[in-house]
Coordinates of C-alpha atoms in Angstrom, one line a residue:
Chain A
M1 CA 9.9 9.2 -29.8
E2 CA 6.7 8.5 -28.0
D3 CA 5.0 11.1 -30.2
Y4 CA 5.1 8.7 -33.2
R5 CA 3.3 5.9 -31.3
V6 CA -0.4 5.7 -32.2
K7 CA -2.6 5.3 -29.1
P8 CA -5.0 2.4 -29.2
H9 CA -7.7 3.0 -31.8
Q10 CA -6.7 6.7 -32.1
K11 CA -8.3 8.4 -35.1
I12 CA -5.5 9.8 -37.3
D13 CA -5.3 12.1 -40.2
L14 CA -2.0 11.4 -42.0
A15 CA -2.1 14.5 -44.2
K16 CA -2.8 16.9 -41.4
D17 CA -1.2 15.5 -38.2
Y18 CA 2.0 13.7 -39.4
D19 CA 4.6 15.7 -41.2
P20 CA 7.0 13.4 -43.2
N21 CA 9.6 16.1 -42.9
D22 CA 9.5 16.1 -39.1
Y23 CA 12.8 15.8 -37.2
G24 CA 11.4 15.9 -33.7
E25 CA 14.1 17.4 -31.5
W26 CA 16.9 16.5 -34.0
K27 CA 16.6 19.4 -36.5
G28 CA 19.9 20.5 -37.7
K29 CA 21.6 17.6 -35.9
K30 CA 22.0 15.1 -38.7
A31 CA 25.6 14.1 -37.7
K32 CA 24.6 13.6 -34.1
G33 CA 21.6 11.5 -35.3
V34 CA 23.8 9.3 -37.5
A35 CA 26.3 8.8 -34.6
R36 CA 23.3 8.0 -32.3
L37 CA 22.2 5.3 -34.8
T38 CA 25.6 3.6 -34.6
E39 CA 25.2 3.5 -30.8
L40 CA 21.7 2.1 -31.1
R41 CA 22.9 -0.6 -33.5
A42 CA 25.4 -1.7 -30.9
E43 CA 22.7 -1.8 -28.3
L44 CA 20.4 -3.7 -30.5
D45 CA 23.2 -6.2 -31.2
A46 CA 23.7 -6.7 -27.5
L47 CA 19.9 -7.0 -26.9
Q48 CA 19.6 -9.6 -29.7
Q49 CA 22.3 -11.7 -28.0
V50 CA 20.6 -11.8 -24.7
L51 CA 17.2 -12.4 -26.4
Y52 CA 18.7 -15.4 -28.1
A53 CA 20.6 -16.7 -25.0
E54 CA 17.6 -16.2 -22.6
H55 CA 15.3 -18.1 -25.1
Q56 CA 12.1 -16.7 -23.5
H57 CA 10.9 -13.7 -25.5
K58 CA 10.1 -13.3 -29.2
A59 CA 10.4 -10.1 -31.1
L60 CA 8.5 -9.1 -34.2
V61 CA 9.2 -5.9 -36.1
L62 CA 6.7 -5.1 -38.9
I63 CA 7.4 -2.5 -41.6
Q64 CA 4.8 -1.1 -44.1
A65 CA 5.2 1.8 -46.5
M66 CA 4.5 3.1 -49.9
D67 CA 7.0 2.3 -52.7
T68 CA 10.3 4.1 -52.3
A69 CA 9.6 5.0 -48.7
G70 CA 12.6 2.9 -47.7
K71 CA 11.5 -0.4 -46.3
D72 CA 14.6 -2.2 -47.5
G73 CA 16.8 0.7 -46.6
T74 CA 15.5 0.9 -43.0
I75 CA 16.0 -2.8 -42.5
R76 CA 19.5 -2.5 -43.8
A77 CA 20.4 0.6 -41.8
V78 CA 18.9 -0.6 -38.5
F79 CA 19.9 -4.3 -38.5
D80 CA 23.3 -4.0 -40.2
G81 CA 25.8 -4.9 -37.4
V82 CA 23.4 -7.2 -35.6
N83 CA 24.4 -10.8 -35.8
P84 CA 23.1 -12.0 -39.2
Q85 CA 22.2 -15.3 -37.5
G86 CA 20.0 -13.5 -35.1
V87 CA 17.7 -11.7 -37.5
H88 CA 15.4 -13.2 -40.0
V89 CA 13.7 -11.0 -42.5
A90 CA 10.5 -12.3 -44.0
S91 CA 9.3 -10.5 -47.1
F92 CA 5.7 -10.9 -48.2
K93 CA 5.2 -10.4 -51.9
V94 CA 2.1 -11.0 -54.1
P95 CA 0.7 -14.3 -52.6
T96 CA 1.4 -17.5 -54.6
Q97 CA -1.5 -19.6 -55.7
I98 CA -1.0 -21.9 -52.6
E99 CA -0.9 -18.9 -50.3
A100 CA -3.9 -17.3 -51.9
D101 CA -5.8 -20.6 -51.4
H102 CA -5.4 -20.3 -47.6
D103 CA -6.6 -17.6 -45.3
F104 CA -4.4 -14.4 -45.4
L105 CA -2.8 -15.1 -42.0
W106 CA -1.6 -18.6 -42.9
R107 CA 1.7 -17.6 -44.6
V108 CA 2.2 -14.9 -42.0
H109 CA 1.8 -17.3 -39.0
A110 CA 4.4 -19.6 -40.5
Q111 CA 7.0 -16.9 -40.2
V112 CA 6.5 -15.4 -36.7
P113 CA 9.4 -15.5 -34.3
A114 CA 10.0 -18.5 -32.0
K115 CA 11.6 -18.1 -28.5
G116 CA 14.8 -16.2 -28.7
E117 CA 14.2 -15.0 -32.3
L118 CA 13.9 -11.6 -33.9
V119 CA 12.0 -11.5 -37.1
V120 CA 11.4 -8.5 -39.4
F121 CA 8.3 -8.4 -41.6
N122 CA 8.9 -6.5 -44.9
R123 CA 5.2 -6.0 -45.8
S124 CA 2.8 -8.2 -43.8
Q125 CA -0.7 -9.3 -43.0
Y126 CA -1.7 -5.6 -43.5
E127 CA -1.5 -5.9 -47.3
Q128 CA -4.9 -7.5 -47.0
V129 CA -6.4 -4.2 -45.8
L130 CA -4.3 -2.0 -48.1
V131 CA -3.6 -3.3 -51.6
V132 CA -6.6 -5.6 -51.4
R133 CA -8.9 -2.7 -50.4
V134 CA -7.5 -0.1 -52.9
H135 CA -7.8 -2.6 -55.8
N136 CA -11.1 -4.1 -54.7
L137 CA -9.7 -7.6 -54.6
E138 CA -12.2 -8.4 -51.9
P139 CA -15.6 -6.8 -51.2
E140 CA -15.6 -4.4 -48.3
K141 CA -17.6 -6.6 -46.0
E142 CA -14.7 -9.1 -46.3
W143 CA -11.7 -6.9 -45.9
R144 CA -13.4 -5.0 -43.1
K145 CA -13.4 -8.2 -41.0
H146 CA -9.6 -8.4 -41.3
Y147 CA -9.1 -5.6 -38.7
Q148 CA -10.5 -7.8 -36.0
Q149 CA -8.9 -10.9 -37.3
I150 CA -5.5 -9.2 -37.3
N151 CA -6.1 -7.9 -33.8
D152 CA -7.0 -11.3 -32.5
F153 CA -4.0 -12.8 -34.2
E154 CA -1.6 -10.2 -32.8
K155 CA -3.2 -10.8 -29.3
L156 CA -2.4 -14.5 -29.6
L157 CA 1.2 -13.7 -30.5
T158 CA 1.7 -11.2 -27.7
D159 CA -0.1 -13.4 -25.1
T160 CA 2.4 -16.1 -26.0
G161 CA 5.5 -13.9 -25.4
T162 CA 5.9 -11.8 -28.6
T163 CA 6.8 -8.1 -28.6
I164 CA 5.3 -6.6 -31.7
L165 CA 6.4 -3.3 -33.0
K166 CA 4.7 -1.9 -36.1
F167 CA 6.1 0.9 -38.3
F168 CA 4.5 2.9 -41.1
L169 CA 7.3 4.8 -42.9
N170 CA 5.5 8.0 -43.9
I171 CA 6.8 9.9 -47.0
D172 CA 4.7 12.3 -49.1
L173 CA 3.7 12.4 -52.7
D174 CA 6.5 14.9 -53.7
E175 CA 9.2 12.9 -52.0
Q176 CA 8.1 9.7 -53.8
K177 CA 8.1 11.6 -57.1
Q178 CA 11.7 12.8 -56.4
R179 CA 12.8 9.3 -55.5
L180 CA 11.2 7.8 -58.7
I181 CA 13.0 10.4 -60.8
E182 CA 16.2 9.7 -59.0
R183 CA 15.9 6.0 -59.9
I184 CA 15.4 7.0 -63.5
D185 CA 18.4 9.3 -63.5
T186 CA 20.9 7.0 -61.7
P187 CA 22.2 4.2 -64.0
E188 CA 22.8 1.7 -61.1
K189 CA 19.2 2.3 -59.8
Q190 CA 17.4 2.1 -63.1
W191 CA 16.7 -1.6 -62.9
K192 CA 14.7 -0.9 -59.8
F193 CA 12.3 1.4 -61.6
S194 CA 9.1 -0.4 -62.5
P195 CA 6.6 1.2 -64.8
G196 CA 3.9 -0.4 -62.6
D197 CA 4.8 2.1 -59.9
L198 CA 3.2 5.0 -61.7
P199 CA -0.4 3.9 -61.8
E200 CA -0.1 2.8 -58.1
R201 CA 1.0 6.4 -57.5
K202 CA -2.2 7.7 -58.9
L203 CA -4.0 5.8 -56.1
W204 CA -2.0 7.7 -53.4
W205 CA -4.9 9.1 -51.5
Q206 CA -6.8 5.9 -51.6
Y207 CA -3.8 4.2 -50.1
M208 CA -3.5 6.9 -47.4
E209 CA -7.2 6.4 -46.5
A210 CA -6.5 2.7 -46.3
Y211 CA -3.4 3.2 -44.1
Q212 CA -5.2 5.6 -41.8
E213 CA -8.0 3.3 -41.1
A214 CA -5.8 0.2 -40.8
I215 CA -3.5 2.0 -38.3
S216 CA -6.4 3.3 -36.3
Q217 CA -8.2 0.1 -36.2
T218 CA -5.2 -2.0 -35.3
S219 CA -3.0 0.1 -33.1
T220 CA -3.5 -1.6 -29.7
E221 CA -1.9 -1.5 -26.3
Y222 CA -0.2 -4.8 -27.1
A223 CA 0.8 -4.2 -30.7
P224 CA 1.2 -0.4 -31.3
W225 CA 1.8 1.3 -34.7
H226 CA 4.4 4.0 -35.1
I227 CA 4.1 6.6 -37.8
V228 CA 7.6 7.4 -38.7
P229 CA 8.5 10.6 -40.6
A230 CA 10.4 9.2 -43.5
N231 CA 11.3 11.9 -46.0
H232 CA 14.7 12.1 -44.3
N233 CA 16.3 8.6 -44.3
W234 CA 18.6 9.2 -41.4
Y235 CA 15.8 10.4 -39.1
R236 CA 13.6 7.5 -40.2
N237 CA 16.3 5.0 -39.3
L238 CA 16.9 6.7 -36.0
V239 CA 13.2 6.6 -34.9
V240 CA 12.8 3.0 -35.8
A241 CA 16.0 1.9 -34.1
E242 CA 15.2 3.9 -31.0
V243 CA 11.8 2.5 -30.7
I244 CA 13.0 -1.1 -31.0
V245 CA 15.9 -0.6 -28.6
E246 CA 13.6 1.0 -26.0
A247 CA 11.0 -1.8 -26.3
L248 CA 13.6 -4.6 -26.0
K249 CA 15.3 -2.9 -23.0
K250 CA 12.0 -3.0 -21.2
L251 CA 11.9 -6.8 -21.4
D252 CA 14.7 -6.8 -18.8
M253 CA 16.3 -9.9 -20.2
H254 CA 19.1 -11.9 -18.6
Y255 CA 21.7 -14.4 -19.6
P256 CA 20.9 -17.9 -18.4
Q257 CA 22.5 -19.2 -15.3
A258 CA 25.8 -21.0 -15.9
A259 CA 25.8 -24.8 -15.2
E260 CA 26.7 -25.8 -11.7
D261 CA 30.1 -27.2 -10.8
L262 CA 32.0 -25.3 -13.4
D263 CA 35.2 -25.8 -11.4
Q264 CA 34.8 -29.5 -11.5
Y265 CA 34.4 -29.5 -15.2
K266 CA 37.5 -27.4 -15.6
K267 CA 39.4 -29.9 -13.5
D268 CA 38.1 -32.8 -15.6
L269 CA 39.2 -31.0 -18.8
N270 CA 42.7 -30.4 -17.4
E271 CA 43.0 -34.0 -16.2
E272 CA 41.4 -35.7 -19.1
V273 CA 43.2 -38.3 -21.1
I274 CA 42.1 -38.7 -24.7
E275 CA 44.1 -41.2 -26.6
K276 CA 45.8 -39.7 -29.6
K277 CA 44.8 -41.3 -32.8
G278 CA 47.2 -44.1 -33.6
N279 CA 47.6 -44.3 -37.3
Chain B
M1 CA 43.1 -20.7 -51.0
E2 CA 42.7 -23.5 -53.6
D3 CA 44.8 -25.7 -51.3
Y4 CA 41.9 -26.0 -48.9
R5 CA 39.5 -27.3 -51.6
V6 CA 39.1 -31.1 -51.5
K7 CA 39.3 -32.7 -54.9
P8 CA 36.4 -34.9 -55.9
H9 CA 36.5 -38.0 -53.8
Q10 CA 40.0 -37.3 -52.7
K11 CA 41.1 -39.5 -49.7
I12 CA 42.0 -37.3 -46.8
D13 CA 43.8 -37.6 -43.5
L14 CA 42.8 -34.8 -41.2
A15 CA 45.4 -35.4 -38.6
K16 CA 48.3 -35.7 -41.0
D17 CA 47.5 -33.4 -43.9
Y18 CA 45.6 -30.5 -42.5
D19 CA 47.2 -28.3 -40.0
P20 CA 44.6 -26.3 -38.0
N21 CA 47.3 -23.7 -37.3
D22 CA 48.1 -23.2 -40.9
Y23 CA 48.2 -19.5 -42.1
G24 CA 48.9 -20.2 -45.7
E25 CA 50.8 -17.2 -47.1
W26 CA 49.5 -15.0 -44.3
K27 CA 51.9 -15.9 -41.5
G28 CA 52.7 -12.9 -39.4
K29 CA 50.2 -10.7 -41.4
K30 CA 47.2 -10.8 -39.1
A31 CA 46.5 -7.0 -39.5
K32 CA 46.6 -7.3 -43.2
G33 CA 44.4 -10.3 -43.1
V34 CA 41.8 -8.5 -41.0
A35 CA 42.0 -5.6 -43.4
R36 CA 41.5 -8.0 -46.3
L37 CA 38.4 -9.4 -44.6
T38 CA 36.9 -5.9 -44.5
E39 CA 37.4 -5.6 -48.2
L40 CA 36.0 -9.0 -48.8
R41 CA 32.8 -8.2 -46.9
A42 CA 32.3 -5.2 -49.0
E43 CA 32.7 -7.3 -52.2
L44 CA 30.4 -9.9 -50.8
D45 CA 27.8 -7.2 -50.1
A46 CA 28.0 -6.0 -53.7
L47 CA 27.8 -9.6 -55.0
Q48 CA 24.8 -10.3 -52.9
Q49 CA 23.1 -7.2 -54.3
V50 CA 23.6 -8.3 -57.9
L51 CA 22.7 -11.9 -57.0
Y52 CA 19.3 -10.6 -55.7
A53 CA 18.8 -8.1 -58.5
E54 CA 19.6 -10.5 -61.3
H55 CA 17.4 -13.2 -59.7
Q56 CA 18.9 -16.1 -61.6
H57 CA 21.5 -17.8 -59.4
K58 CA 21.1 -19.4 -55.9
A59 CA 23.9 -19.5 -53.3
L60 CA 24.3 -22.0 -50.5
V61 CA 27.0 -21.8 -48.0
L62 CA 27.2 -24.8 -45.7
I63 CA 29.2 -24.9 -42.4
Q64 CA 30.1 -27.9 -40.3
A65 CA 32.5 -28.2 -37.4
M66 CA 33.1 -29.6 -34.0
D67 CA 31.8 -27.6 -30.9
T68 CA 33.7 -24.3 -30.3
A69 CA 35.3 -24.4 -33.7
G70 CA 33.4 -21.2 -34.6
K71 CA 30.4 -21.8 -36.7
D72 CA 28.5 -18.9 -35.3
G73 CA 31.6 -16.7 -35.2
T74 CA 32.4 -17.3 -38.8
I75 CA 28.9 -16.6 -40.0
R76 CA 29.0 -13.3 -38.0
A77 CA 32.4 -12.3 -39.2
V78 CA 31.8 -13.1 -42.9
F79 CA 28.2 -11.9 -43.3
D80 CA 28.2 -8.9 -41.0
G81 CA 27.9 -5.9 -43.3
V82 CA 26.0 -7.8 -46.0
N83 CA 22.4 -6.7 -46.2
P84 CA 20.5 -8.6 -43.5
Q85 CA 17.6 -9.0 -45.9
G86 CA 19.9 -10.7 -48.4
V87 CA 21.2 -13.5 -46.1
H88 CA 19.1 -16.2 -44.5
V89 CA 20.8 -18.4 -41.9
A90 CA 19.2 -21.8 -41.4
S91 CA 20.3 -23.7 -38.3
F92 CA 19.7 -27.4 -38.0
K93 CA 19.4 -28.6 -34.4
V94 CA 18.4 -32.0 -33.1
P95 CA 15.5 -33.0 -35.4
T96 CA 12.0 -32.4 -34.0
Q97 CA 9.6 -35.4 -33.9
I98 CA 8.0 -34.3 -37.2
E99 CA 11.4 -33.9 -38.8
A100 CA 12.6 -37.2 -37.6
D101 CA 9.5 -38.8 -39.0
H102 CA 10.6 -37.7 -42.5
D103 CA 13.6 -38.6 -44.5
F104 CA 16.7 -36.6 -43.3
L105 CA 16.7 -34.3 -46.4
W106 CA 13.1 -33.2 -46.0
R107 CA 13.8 -30.3 -43.5
V108 CA 16.9 -29.4 -45.4
H109 CA 15.2 -29.1 -48.8
A110 CA 12.7 -26.8 -47.3
Q111 CA 15.4 -24.3 -46.5
V112 CA 17.5 -24.2 -49.8
P113 CA 17.9 -20.9 -51.5
A114 CA 15.5 -19.7 -54.2
K115 CA 16.6 -17.6 -57.2
G116 CA 18.4 -14.5 -56.0
E117 CA 18.9 -15.9 -52.4
L118 CA 21.9 -16.6 -50.3
V119 CA 21.4 -19.1 -47.6
V120 CA 23.8 -20.2 -44.9
F121 CA 23.5 -23.6 -43.3
N122 CA 24.7 -23.8 -39.7
R123 CA 25.0 -27.6 -39.6
S124 CA 23.2 -29.5 -42.3
Q125 CA 22.3 -32.8 -43.9
Y126 CA 25.8 -33.9 -42.9
E127 CA 24.7 -34.5 -39.4
Q128 CA 23.2 -37.7 -40.6
V129 CA 26.7 -39.1 -41.4
L130 CA 28.4 -37.5 -38.4
V131 CA 26.5 -37.6 -35.1
V132 CA 24.2 -40.3 -36.4
R133 CA 27.2 -42.5 -37.2
V134 CA 29.3 -41.7 -34.1
H135 CA 26.3 -42.4 -31.8
N136 CA 25.0 -45.4 -33.7
L137 CA 21.6 -43.8 -34.3
E138 CA 21.3 -45.8 -37.5
P139 CA 22.9 -49.1 -38.6
E140 CA 25.9 -48.6 -40.8
K141 CA 24.2 -50.0 -43.9
E142 CA 21.7 -47.1 -43.5
W143 CA 23.9 -44.2 -42.9
R144 CA 26.3 -45.4 -45.5
K145 CA 23.6 -44.9 -48.1
H146 CA 23.4 -41.2 -47.2
Y147 CA 26.6 -40.3 -49.0
Q148 CA 25.0 -41.1 -52.4
Q149 CA 21.7 -39.6 -51.3
I150 CA 23.5 -36.4 -50.4
N151 CA 25.4 -36.3 -53.6
D152 CA 22.2 -36.8 -55.6
F153 CA 20.5 -34.1 -53.7
E154 CA 23.3 -31.6 -54.1
K155 CA 23.4 -32.5 -57.9
L156 CA 19.8 -31.6 -58.1
L157 CA 20.4 -28.3 -56.5
T158 CA 23.5 -27.4 -58.6
D159 CA 21.7 -28.6 -61.8
T160 CA 19.0 -26.1 -61.1
G161 CA 21.2 -23.1 -60.5
T162 CA 22.6 -23.4 -57.0
T163 CA 26.3 -22.6 -56.2
I164 CA 27.1 -24.9 -53.2
L165 CA 30.2 -24.2 -51.1
K166 CA 30.9 -26.5 -48.1
F167 CA 33.2 -25.7 -45.2
F168 CA 34.7 -27.8 -42.5
L169 CA 36.2 -25.6 -39.8
N170 CA 39.1 -27.6 -38.6
I171 CA 40.4 -27.1 -35.0
D172 CA 42.3 -29.6 -33.0
L173 CA 41.7 -31.3 -29.7
D174 CA 43.9 -28.9 -27.7
E175 CA 42.3 -25.8 -29.2
Q176 CA 38.9 -27.1 -28.2
K177 CA 40.1 -27.7 -24.7
Q178 CA 41.4 -24.1 -24.4
R179 CA 38.2 -22.8 -25.8
L180 CA 36.1 -24.8 -23.3
I181 CA 38.2 -23.6 -20.4
E182 CA 37.9 -20.0 -21.7
R183 CA 34.1 -20.4 -21.6
I184 CA 34.3 -21.6 -18.0
D185 CA 36.6 -18.8 -17.0
T186 CA 34.7 -15.9 -18.7
P187 CA 31.6 -14.9 -16.8
E188 CA 29.8 -13.6 -19.9
K189 CA 30.5 -16.9 -21.7
Q190 CA 29.7 -19.4 -18.9
W191 CA 26.1 -19.8 -20.0
K192 CA 27.4 -21.2 -23.2
F193 CA 29.2 -24.0 -21.5
S194 CA 27.3 -27.2 -21.6
P195 CA 28.4 -30.2 -19.5
G196 CA 27.3 -32.4 -22.5
D197 CA 30.2 -31.1 -24.5
L198 CA 32.7 -33.1 -22.4
P199 CA 31.4 -36.7 -23.3
E200 CA 31.2 -35.5 -26.9
R201 CA 34.8 -34.5 -26.8
K202 CA 35.8 -38.0 -25.8
L203 CA 34.5 -39.2 -29.1
W204 CA 36.8 -36.7 -31.0
W205 CA 38.6 -39.3 -33.1
Q206 CA 35.4 -41.1 -34.0
Y207 CA 34.1 -37.8 -35.2
M208 CA 37.3 -37.1 -37.2
E209 CA 36.9 -40.4 -38.9
A210 CA 33.3 -39.6 -39.7
Y211 CA 34.3 -36.2 -41.0
Q212 CA 37.1 -37.6 -43.2
E213 CA 34.9 -40.2 -44.8
A214 CA 32.0 -37.8 -45.3
I215 CA 34.2 -35.1 -46.8
S216 CA 35.9 -37.6 -49.1
Q217 CA 32.7 -39.3 -50.2
T218 CA 30.9 -36.0 -50.9
S219 CA 33.4 -33.6 -52.2
T220 CA 32.4 -33.3 -55.8
E221 CA 33.2 -31.1 -58.8
Y222 CA 29.8 -29.4 -58.4
A223 CA 29.7 -29.1 -54.5
P224 CA 33.2 -29.1 -53.1
W225 CA 34.3 -29.2 -49.5
H226 CA 36.9 -26.8 -48.1
I227 CA 38.9 -27.8 -45.0
V228 CA 39.6 -24.5 -43.3
P229 CA 42.3 -24.1 -40.7
A230 CA 40.4 -22.8 -37.8
N231 CA 42.6 -22.5 -34.7
H232 CA 43.1 -18.9 -35.6
N233 CA 39.7 -17.1 -36.0
W234 CA 40.9 -14.3 -38.2
Y235 CA 42.5 -16.7 -40.7
R236 CA 39.4 -19.0 -40.7
N237 CA 37.2 -16.0 -41.5
L238 CA 39.5 -14.9 -44.2
V239 CA 39.6 -18.3 -46.0
V240 CA 35.8 -18.7 -45.8
A241 CA 35.1 -15.1 -47.1
E242 CA 37.7 -15.4 -49.9
V243 CA 36.3 -18.8 -51.2
I244 CA 32.7 -17.4 -51.2
V245 CA 33.7 -14.2 -53.0
E246 CA 35.8 -16.0 -55.6
A247 CA 33.0 -18.4 -56.3
L248 CA 30.3 -15.7 -56.6
K249 CA 32.6 -13.6 -58.9
K250 CA 32.9 -16.4 -61.3
L251 CA 29.1 -16.4 -61.8
D252 CA 29.6 -13.1 -63.8
M253 CA 26.3 -11.7 -62.7
H254 CA 24.7 -8.5 -64.1
Y255 CA 22.0 -6.1 -63.0
P256 CA 18.8 -6.5 -65.1
Q257 CA 18.2 -4.2 -68.0
A258 CA 16.3 -1.1 -67.1
A259 CA 12.7 -0.7 -68.5
E260 CA 12.4 0.9 -71.9
D261 CA 11.2 4.4 -72.3
L262 CA 12.6 5.8 -69.1
D263 CA 12.6 9.3 -70.5
Q264 CA 8.9 9.0 -71.2
Y265 CA 8.2 7.9 -67.6
K266 CA 10.2 10.8 -66.3
K267 CA 8.2 13.2 -68.5
D268 CA 5.0 11.6 -67.2
L269 CA 6.1 12.0 -63.7
N270 CA 7.0 15.6 -64.1
E271 CA 3.7 16.4 -65.9
E272 CA 1.4 14.2 -63.8
V273 CA -1.5 15.9 -62.0
I274 CA -2.6 14.0 -58.8
E275 CA -5.4 15.8 -57.1
K276 CA -4.5 16.8 -53.6
K277 CA -6.7 15.3 -51.0
G278 CA -9.5 17.7 -50.3
N279 CA -10.3 17.5 -46.6

């Protein structure tokens, strides 16, 4: 899984070096991969419990991708089975007027995890160097500053106890076409089809260029990007789950010490007299 | 399940009329009850999806209970299997200084569901007529005003599209004792035991009185309370899930209409020419 991690400021070429159909060592082992995901979910559930109990670390999982690449599906597949109370998903849509009136990190900062929390970002601060760049919503000299601003922001978060894991779900142009056609052909999915997806699709290579540079500029030792082969959903889910579980394991978290004198409290409980309510 | 719903402003006597050991019609049918819960979770998952897609209704599930009654466990059991992105759990702890400097509904209002959202309150605005009353944190003439303030607040929410379902998980004093002793006796649970739980326990009947009056004063046609027998976890979960599923079904929600001209879009997709990136 280490292959998918982008080294700090590594130059990348998405079209050449990252195959969206890649299965790593799992080629022909879909059933095993799916079974492995079930194990990983159980591990993640246990890790989330100790993260919450220990109340020291903070975990932030950030997901970016083109339309139909499976942001929602990944979140569902990886975090289903983890205590719903222990996971908060923050989705960043088109900024509201109030959000747009602030700096772009304002609404993001408001959603970062506190001690003991696991937060998932569905889209993120990176929209400001992706859609904003591709659609010329800011001049280049403005959006170009955001790389450093994002790095500084993520440094603050990691310096103060946050584990940040960033994932780009990598599908290709053909796969997106198939998925859009599938939406059109499947009655229960038709409502998801938005005509606006088609003009966005025509900007595919501009988006890829924006992703490439963003990932290269902001993959750091403390907040690495992972480029996840995402044409096959099961493998995509497996990679994301594996990376998260590995990272959380490394934190070496522990349940807090129990209170002292537990025996005495037990004795008190057994001997207590609480007057029954006299109606 | 209708038996557990408290009629508007109905006078209640928790000790006399609500048996925490009650199984309704499910006595001796635990396995069936557990299987039924699995079905209900699948139904809830489907209902959440259409709630999100339709983007019209808002759903608020509010849970209150004494310590160890299973607020966390209920949330986990009922919402596990529902899309983690579709459920947001808001937990209300001791107010921070900033929260305490505002009116008691301020922090609560900030967390209510928007269109298409399902939010679960773990504790809630009701703490202001429970712990605040029992510990004399406000004079009676202040906390007594909160009943009407809460009713007005909940009226606003329901008038503007929110379905509110309130649950009191009802255990008895003996069951709480057993659960506290179990925490002490089980190494993995010891960290959860807080010595502060014991003095709270001595105020049991004051809390019951506070709950009784709060439930009676604030069970309304539009935001009903349910008193859930909670000595048996599986039955507690079953009741809560059944009530939520029934209420959401009644909303008669539908997926949005698909865009027009889907065939044309499909044709466009099949005929599109997007230049491959020329490296």
